[in-house]
Coordinates of C-alpha atoms in Angstrom, one line a residue:
M696 CA 123.4 94.7 139.1
R697 CA 122.6 97.3 141.7
D698 CA 125.2 95.9 144.8
Y699 CA 127.7 96.4 141.6
L700 CA 127.0 100.0 140.5
L701 CA 126.9 100.9 144.5
T702 CA 130.9 99.2 145.0
L703 CA 131.3 101.2 142.0
C704 CA 130.2 104.1 143.1
V705 CA 131.3 104.0 146.7
T706 CA 135.1 103.9 145.3
A707 CA 134.5 106.6 143.2
A708 CA 133.1 109.3 146.0
V709 CA 136.1 108.0 148.0
T710 CA 138.5 108.1 145.7
Y711 CA 137.5 111.7 144.9
L712 CA 137.0 113.2 147.8
L713 CA 140.4 111.9 149.2
T714 CA 142.6 112.9 146.4
G715 CA 142.7 116.9 146.7
P716 CA 143.5 116.0 151.1
V717 CA 146.0 114.0 149.4
R718 CA 147.2 116.3 146.3
K719 CA 148.2 118.8 149.4
F720 CA 150.5 116.1 151.9
A721 CA 152.1 115.3 148.3
I722 CA 153.2 119.4 148.1
A723 CA 154.4 119.0 152.0
A724 CA 156.1 115.9 152.0
G725 CA 157.7 117.1 147.8
A726 CA 157.0 114.6 145.9
M727 CA 156.9 116.9 143.0
P728 CA 159.9 116.1 141.4
E729 CA 161.6 118.0 138.8
I730 CA 160.2 118.1 135.3
R731 CA 162.3 115.9 132.5
A732 CA 163.4 116.6 129.0
R733 CA 161.1 113.9 127.6
D734 CA 158.3 114.8 130.2
V735 CA 155.0 117.2 128.6
H736 CA 154.0 119.4 130.9
R737 CA 156.2 122.1 132.8
E738 CA 155.6 123.0 136.3
P739 CA 156.5 120.6 139.1
T740 CA 153.2 118.7 139.9
P741 CA 152.1 116.3 142.3
R742 CA 152.4 112.4 142.3
L743 CA 151.5 110.1 145.7
G744 CA 147.5 109.8 143.8
G745 CA 147.9 106.1 143.8
I746 CA 147.6 106.8 147.4
A747 CA 143.6 107.9 147.4
M748 CA 143.1 105.2 144.3
F749 CA 144.3 102.0 146.7
F750 CA 142.0 104.0 149.9
G751 CA 139.0 103.6 146.8
L752 CA 140.4 100.0 146.6
C753 CA 139.8 99.5 149.8
A754 CA 136.8 100.3 150.5
G755 CA 134.8 99.1 147.6
L756 CA 136.0 96.2 149.1
L757 CA 134.6 97.2 152.6
V758 CA 131.1 97.6 150.8
A759 CA 131.4 95.3 149.2
D760 CA 131.6 92.2 152.2
N761 CA 128.3 94.8 153.6
L762 CA 126.3 94.3 150.3
Q763 CA 124.0 90.6 151.0
N764 CA 124.8 89.4 147.5
L765 CA 127.7 90.8 146.8
N766 CA 128.9 89.1 150.5
G767 CA 129.3 85.5 148.9
V768 CA 132.6 86.4 147.2
F769 CA 134.3 87.2 150.5
E770 CA 132.5 83.8 151.6
L771 CA 133.5 81.0 148.9
S772 CA 136.6 82.4 147.9
N773 CA 140.0 83.6 149.0
E774 CA 140.7 86.1 146.3
P775 CA 139.1 89.4 147.2
R776 CA 142.6 88.6 150.3
A777 CA 144.5 88.0 147.9
L778 CA 143.9 91.0 145.5
L779 CA 143.9 93.5 148.5
S780 CA 147.7 91.9 149.5
G781 CA 148.9 92.4 146.7
A782 CA 147.7 95.5 146.2
A783 CA 149.2 96.6 149.0
L784 CA 152.3 95.5 148.6
I785 CA 152.7 96.6 145.2
W786 CA 150.9 100.2 146.6
L787 CA 153.8 100.3 149.9
V788 CA 156.7 100.7 147.5
G789 CA 154.6 101.9 144.3
V790 CA 154.6 105.9 147.7
L791 CA 158.3 104.9 147.9
D792 CA 159.6 105.7 144.0
D793 CA 156.9 108.4 144.0
K794 CA 158.9 109.4 147.0
F795 CA 162.8 108.4 146.5
E796 CA 163.2 107.3 143.0
I797 CA 163.6 103.5 143.8
D798 CA 165.2 101.3 141.5
A799 CA 163.8 99.6 138.3
L800 CA 165.0 96.3 139.1
I801 CA 164.1 96.8 142.3
K802 CA 160.7 97.4 141.2
L803 CA 161.0 95.2 139.2
G804 CA 161.7 92.3 142.1
A805 CA 158.8 94.4 144.4
Q806 CA 156.3 93.4 141.1
M807 CA 156.6 89.7 140.6
I808 CA 156.8 89.0 144.9
A809 CA 154.0 91.0 145.4
A810 CA 152.3 88.5 142.8
G811 CA 153.5 85.2 144.2
V812 CA 151.5 86.6 147.2
M813 CA 148.8 87.0 145.5
V814 CA 149.7 83.0 144.2
M815 CA 150.7 81.4 147.2
Q816 CA 146.3 83.0 148.7
G817 CA 144.8 81.2 145.6
L818 CA 144.9 84.3 143.2
T819 CA 146.8 82.0 140.7
I820 CA 146.2 80.0 136.9
L821 CA 145.0 76.3 137.8
W822 CA 143.6 75.4 133.8
I823 CA 144.0 77.5 130.7
P824 CA 141.5 76.9 127.9
V825 CA 143.3 75.5 124.4
P826 CA 141.2 75.5 121.5
G827 CA 140.8 71.3 119.6
I828 CA 141.4 70.3 123.1
G829 CA 139.6 71.9 125.6
M830 CA 140.6 72.2 129.6
V831 CA 144.6 71.6 130.3
S832 CA 145.7 71.3 133.8
L833 CA 148.9 73.8 134.8
T834 CA 151.2 71.9 137.6
D835 CA 151.7 74.0 140.7
W836 CA 155.3 76.0 138.7
Q837 CA 153.8 76.4 135.4
G838 CA 150.8 78.3 137.2
T839 CA 152.6 80.2 139.4
L840 CA 155.0 81.4 136.4
L841 CA 151.8 82.1 133.9
T842 CA 150.3 84.1 137.1
V843 CA 153.6 85.6 138.1
A844 CA 154.0 86.8 134.1
L845 CA 151.2 88.1 133.7
V846 CA 151.5 89.9 135.7
V847 CA 154.1 91.9 135.6
I848 CA 153.3 92.7 131.8
T849 CA 150.3 94.2 132.9
I850 CA 151.7 95.9 135.5
N851 CA 154.5 97.8 133.7
A852 CA 152.7 98.1 130.0
V853 CA 150.0 100.2 132.2
N854 CA 153.0 101.8 134.0
F855 CA 154.3 103.2 130.1
V856 CA 151.3 104.0 128.2
D857 CA 151.1 106.8 132.1
G858 CA 152.4 109.7 130.3
L859 CA 149.6 112.4 129.6
D860 CA 146.8 113.5 131.6
G861 CA 144.2 111.4 132.4
L862 CA 145.5 108.3 129.5
A863 CA 146.3 105.2 132.1
A864 CA 143.3 106.2 134.1
G865 CA 141.0 106.5 131.1
M866 CA 142.5 103.6 129.2
V867 CA 142.4 101.3 131.9
C868 CA 138.4 102.3 132.7
L869 CA 137.6 101.2 129.4
A870 CA 139.6 98.9 129.9
S871 CA 137.8 97.5 133.3
A872 CA 134.0 98.0 132.2
A873 CA 134.6 95.8 129.3
F874 CA 136.1 93.1 131.2
F875 CA 133.0 94.1 133.3
L876 CA 130.8 93.6 130.9
Y877 CA 132.1 90.3 129.7
A878 CA 132.9 88.3 133.3
Y879 CA 129.4 90.1 134.5
R880 CA 128.1 87.7 131.4
I881 CA 129.9 84.9 132.5
W882 CA 128.3 85.2 136.2
Y883 CA 124.9 86.0 135.6
G884 CA 124.4 84.6 132.4
Y885 CA 126.2 81.2 132.5
G886 CA 125.4 81.0 136.4
I887 CA 129.2 80.6 137.2
E888 CA 130.3 81.8 141.0
A889 CA 134.1 81.7 140.2
A890 CA 133.0 84.6 138.1
A891 CA 131.5 86.2 140.6
P892 CA 135.6 87.4 142.0
A893 CA 136.4 89.3 138.8
T894 CA 134.0 91.0 138.7
L895 CA 134.1 92.8 141.8
F896 CA 137.6 93.8 140.5
A897 CA 136.4 95.5 137.1
A898 CA 133.6 97.2 139.5
I899 CA 136.1 98.8 141.4
L900 CA 138.4 99.2 139.8
M901 CA 136.0 101.7 137.2
G902 CA 135.5 103.5 140.6
M903 CA 138.3 103.8 141.2
C904 CA 140.0 105.7 137.7
V905 CA 136.2 107.6 137.5
G906 CA 136.9 109.1 141.3
F907 CA 140.4 109.6 140.4
L908 CA 140.0 111.2 136.7
P909 CA 138.4 115.0 137.3
H910 CA 142.2 115.2 139.1
N911 CA 143.8 114.1 136.2
M912 CA 142.0 115.2 133.4
H913 CA 143.9 117.9 132.1
P914 CA 145.3 120.9 133.3
A915 CA 145.9 117.5 135.9
R916 CA 146.8 118.6 139.1
I917 CA 147.7 115.6 140.0
F918 CA 149.9 112.7 139.0
M919 CA 148.4 109.2 140.0
G920 CA 152.8 108.7 139.5
D921 CA 153.4 104.7 140.5
S922 CA 151.0 104.1 143.0
G923 CA 148.2 104.7 141.4
S924 CA 150.1 102.8 138.4
M925 CA 151.0 100.0 139.1
L926 CA 148.3 99.2 141.7
I927 CA 145.2 100.1 138.6
G928 CA 147.9 97.2 136.7
L929 CA 148.2 94.8 140.0
V930 CA 144.2 95.1 140.8
L931 CA 143.4 94.8 136.5
A932 CA 145.7 91.4 136.0
A933 CA 144.0 89.9 139.5
G934 CA 140.7 90.0 137.0
A935 CA 141.8 88.4 134.3
I936 CA 143.9 85.8 136.0
S937 CA 140.6 85.1 138.6
V938 CA 138.2 84.2 135.5
T939 CA 140.8 82.9 133.2
G940 CA 142.5 80.6 135.8
Q941 CA 139.8 80.2 138.6
V942 CA 136.7 80.0 136.6
D943 CA 136.0 76.1 135.2
M944 CA 134.9 76.8 131.7
D945 CA 133.6 72.9 131.5
A946 CA 130.7 74.7 133.4
L947 CA 129.7 75.7 130.1
A948 CA 128.5 72.8 128.1
V949 CA 129.6 73.7 125.1
F950 CA 132.0 71.3 124.3
E951 CA 128.9 69.4 122.4
G952 CA 126.7 69.9 118.9
S953 CA 128.3 69.7 115.5
T954 CA 132.2 71.2 115.8
R955 CA 130.3 74.5 114.3
Q956 CA 128.0 75.1 116.8
A957 CA 131.1 73.6 119.5
T958 CA 132.7 76.5 118.3
H959 CA 130.9 79.2 117.9
A960 CA 129.8 78.5 121.1
A961 CA 133.3 78.0 123.1
L962 CA 134.3 81.3 122.0
P963 CA 133.2 82.7 125.4
V964 CA 135.3 80.2 126.6
F965 CA 138.8 81.2 124.8
I966 CA 138.1 84.6 124.7
P967 CA 140.1 84.3 128.6
L968 CA 143.0 83.8 126.8
L969 CA 143.1 86.7 124.3
L970 CA 141.1 89.7 126.5
P971 CA 143.5 90.6 128.7
M972 CA 145.9 91.0 126.2
T973 CA 143.5 93.3 124.1
I974 CA 142.5 95.3 126.8
I975 CA 146.4 96.6 127.6
A976 CA 146.3 96.0 123.7
I977 CA 147.8 99.4 122.9
P978 CA 149.9 99.8 126.0
F979 CA 152.1 96.6 125.8
A980 CA 152.5 97.3 121.6
D981 CA 154.1 100.0 123.9
L982 CA 155.9 98.3 126.1
V983 CA 157.0 96.0 122.8
L984 CA 158.0 98.7 121.0
A985 CA 160.0 101.1 123.7
V986 CA 161.8 97.8 124.5
V987 CA 163.3 96.5 120.9
R988 CA 163.7 100.9 120.4
R989 CA 166.1 101.4 123.4
A990 CA 167.8 97.6 122.7
W991 CA 168.7 98.8 119.0
N992 CA 169.5 102.3 120.2
G993 CA 172.3 100.1 123.0
K994 CA 170.4 100.9 126.4
S995 CA 168.3 99.8 128.8
P996 CA 165.2 98.3 128.6
F997 CA 164.4 100.5 131.5
A998 CA 165.8 103.0 130.4
A999 CA 163.2 106.5 130.0
D1000 CA 162.5 108.4 126.9
R1001 CA 160.2 110.1 124.5
G1002 CA 159.8 108.3 122.2
H1003 CA 156.2 106.7 123.6
L1004 CA 152.9 106.5 121.4
H1005 CA 152.0 109.2 122.9
H1006 CA 154.4 111.6 122.8
R1007 CA 154.9 110.7 118.6
L1008 CA 151.1 111.5 118.2
L1009 CA 151.9 115.2 120.2
D1010 CA 155.1 115.1 117.4
I1011 CA 153.0 115.0 114.7
G1012 CA 151.0 117.7 115.8
H1013 CA 147.7 116.5 117.6
S1014 CA 147.2 118.2 120.4
H1015 CA 147.0 117.5 124.6
S1016 CA 143.7 116.5 124.4
R1017 CA 143.1 114.9 121.3
S1018 CA 146.3 113.0 121.9
V1019 CA 144.3 111.3 124.7
L1020 CA 141.6 110.8 122.9
I1021 CA 143.1 108.7 119.9
M1022 CA 144.6 106.9 123.1
Y1023 CA 141.2 106.5 124.4
F1024 CA 139.0 105.3 121.2
W1025 CA 141.6 102.6 120.8
S1026 CA 141.8 100.9 123.1
A1027 CA 137.5 101.5 123.9
L1028 CA 137.6 99.6 119.9
I1029 CA 139.4 96.8 120.9
A1030 CA 138.3 96.0 124.0
F1031 CA 134.7 96.9 123.4
G1032 CA 135.4 94.5 120.0
V1033 CA 136.2 91.3 121.2
V1034 CA 133.4 91.8 123.8
A1035 CA 131.4 92.3 121.0
Y1036 CA 132.4 89.6 118.7
S1037 CA 133.2 87.1 121.9
V1038 CA 128.7 87.2 122.9
H1039 CA 127.7 88.2 118.6
S1040 CA 130.7 86.1 116.9
A1041 CA 128.0 84.3 113.8
S1042 CA 127.4 87.6 113.2
M1043 CA 129.4 89.6 110.4
W1044 CA 127.8 92.6 111.2
I1045 CA 129.7 93.1 114.3
L1046 CA 133.5 93.2 111.8
L1047 CA 131.7 95.6 109.7
I1048 CA 132.1 98.1 112.7
V1049 CA 134.7 97.3 113.9
V1050 CA 137.1 97.5 110.6
G1051 CA 134.7 100.8 110.6
L1052 CA 135.6 101.9 112.7
S1053 CA 139.3 101.5 112.9
A1054 CA 139.0 104.0 109.2
V1055 CA 137.6 106.5 111.7
G1056 CA 140.4 106.1 113.7
L1057 CA 143.5 106.2 111.7
V1058 CA 141.2 109.4 109.7
L1059 CA 141.8 110.7 113.2
L1060 CA 145.4 109.6 113.4
L1061 CA 146.6 111.8 110.3
L1062 CA 144.4 114.5 110.7
P1063 CA 146.8 117.1 111.2
R1064 CA 148.2 116.2 107.8
F1065 CA 145.1 117.8 106.6
T1066 CA 144.6 121.0 108.8
P1067 CA 142.9 123.8 106.9
R1068 CA 143.3 127.5 107.8
A1069 CA 140.0 129.5 107.6
P1070 CA 140.3 132.9 104.9
L1071 CA 141.4 136.1 106.4
W1072 CA 137.3 136.7 106.8
A1073 CA 136.2 133.6 109.7
Q1074 CA 138.9 134.4 111.7
S1075 CA 136.6 135.7 113.9
I1076 CA 134.0 132.2 114.1
V1077 CA 136.5 129.3 113.6
P1078 CA 138.1 127.8 116.5
P1079 CA 141.7 128.9 117.6
R1080 CA 143.3 125.8 116.2
Y1081 CA 142.4 127.0 112.3
R1082 CA 143.2 130.5 113.1
R1083 CA 146.6 131.9 111.2
R1084 CA 149.0 133.0 113.7
R1085 CA 150.1 136.7 114.0
V1086 CA 153.9 137.6 113.6
A1087 CA 155.1 140.4 115.6
E1088 CA 158.5 143.0 113.9
V1089 CA 161.5 142.7 115.9
P1090 CA 163.5 146.0 116.5
E1091 CA 166.3 143.7 114.4
A1092 CA 167.0 144.3 110.5
V1093 CA 169.1 143.4 108.6
G1094 CA 169.3 145.2 105.6
G1095 CA 167.0 147.9 107.2
E1096 CA 164.6 145.5 106.9
S1097 CA 163.0 144.3 110.1
V1098 CA 162.2 140.2 110.3
P1099 CA 159.0 138.9 111.3
E1100 CA 159.1 136.8 114.4
A1101 CA 156.3 134.3 115.1
V1102 CA 154.3 134.6 118.1
G1103 CA 153.0 131.0 118.8
A1104 CA 153.0 128.2 115.5
P1105 CA 155.4 129.6 112.0
C1106 CA 152.4 131.1 110.2
G1107 CA 152.1 131.7 106.6
P1108 CA 152.1 134.5 103.8
Q1109 CA 148.8 135.7 104.1
A1110 CA 148.8 135.9 108.5
L1111 CA 147.7 138.8 109.8
P1112 CA 150.5 141.1 111.2
A1113 CA 150.2 142.2 115.2
E1114 CA 151.0 145.2 117.0
P1115 CA 155.1 146.1 117.4
G1116 CA 156.4 144.4 120.8
E1117 CA 153.1 142.3 121.3
R1118 CA 153.0 139.2 122.7
T1119 CA 150.5 136.8 123.6
P1120 CA 150.1 135.9 127.2
V1121 CA 150.3 132.2 128.2
P1122 CA 150.1 130.3 131.0
A1123 CA 153.7 129.0 132.5
G1124 CA 152.3 125.7 132.9
V1125 CA 150.0 122.8 132.0
N1126 CA 149.2 120.5 135.2
G1127 CA 147.5 123.5 137.5
A1128 CA 149.8 122.5 140.0
T1129 CA 149.7 126.2 141.4
A1130 CA 152.5 125.5 144.7
L1131 CA 154.9 126.6 143.7
G1132 CA 153.7 130.7 143.8
A1133 CA 152.0 132.9 140.8
R1134 CA 152.2 132.4 137.5
S1135 CA 154.0 133.7 134.9
R1136 CA 152.2 135.4 132.4
V1137 CA 154.7 134.4 130.3
P1138 CA 156.4 130.5 129.5
D1139 CA 159.7 130.6 129.6
R1140 CA 160.4 126.5 128.4
W1141 CA 163.5 126.2 127.9
K1142 CA 163.8 126.8 131.9
A1143 CA 161.3 123.8 132.1
G1144 CA 163.8 121.5 130.5
F1145 CA 161.3 121.1 127.7
R1146 CA 162.2 120.5 124.0
N1147 CA 159.6 119.8 121.0

């Protein structure tokens, strides 16, 4: 465990330290696309954060190769080299896309090629466990197609959810933490060495996300771009493929005893079929809904829009930070809930806790509908979100009466009056990008193309 923690810390440190110089390089290289109508941020923000994440991946693999307890992973398996080859290819395509906006079909082809590169080097699904049957061997074509499909789905699911500051990196970090616990239990608890590569991949992926998050949290100073989102999606898929199709679950010897005992004992065997999907459950749901929505409207499935889950959270009244935290909550609940159930499937307490936390999550989703407004005497002691908004008097009069103009959100009949001509200064942007010059005091939302 200490070696895994050391690998995680080195990966996080390298990613964190390189993100600052990478941000300056992205600004100098002009990797700062214009604001689009579907974007949430209001200032051009540099991309190419995936460059720092890729070098963090390389540093983590290099450190693990020189540690005594993890060196055997590289000697007994070719999976780390397969991961590095596929990651380098998909990262290079992502860097080009962040700079030159590559066509979506070209990126899809590159994702399939990267998955094929990993398959050719041995990182593929060889067999799958089927409930009631046991281990079923796959042919070369079946294993290749299933591997490519899992890689492409995972990459695009992570890419689709990358729409708010810190959202994709945080969700993948939580998912990889849950996956690390599961893979480490298979490797250390059952003594199956074939699960060691998946455990290493999960630890490195956590380090990549932890090191990048301080720069990417709201307000973000840099975006990971496709070079980062596709990279972490591929690493996440590689770990799932390794523990699902490489580990011989018959070595667990769970198909013995009564049917009830075998069913409960076999849950760690069948969980790999579900865990990769539960880890990306929220991004995958967003991916499916986006494809259905665009097809229903007669658009291409690759046409970008402003209808993702995080956009809907903003539309119903959640703040940027609260929307991200809500997505974190649901991702952690699903991933850790499945892992906990695989360990203690006979305990009803786990199911009750998951149901209770789900109810809490639903309340959080509906919270903007029930946001109270504090009375006048409590305006100075409550958080700003519960205060009543001020209104300013507009010089134009209709029938001799002045018309109030809202400063901020609409206000109720008991709103506090404001001085004539008073304006509330608001920072120009929410993403911390100051490379274009000094910040203005009052934002021009329409100039940036922002639409509510």
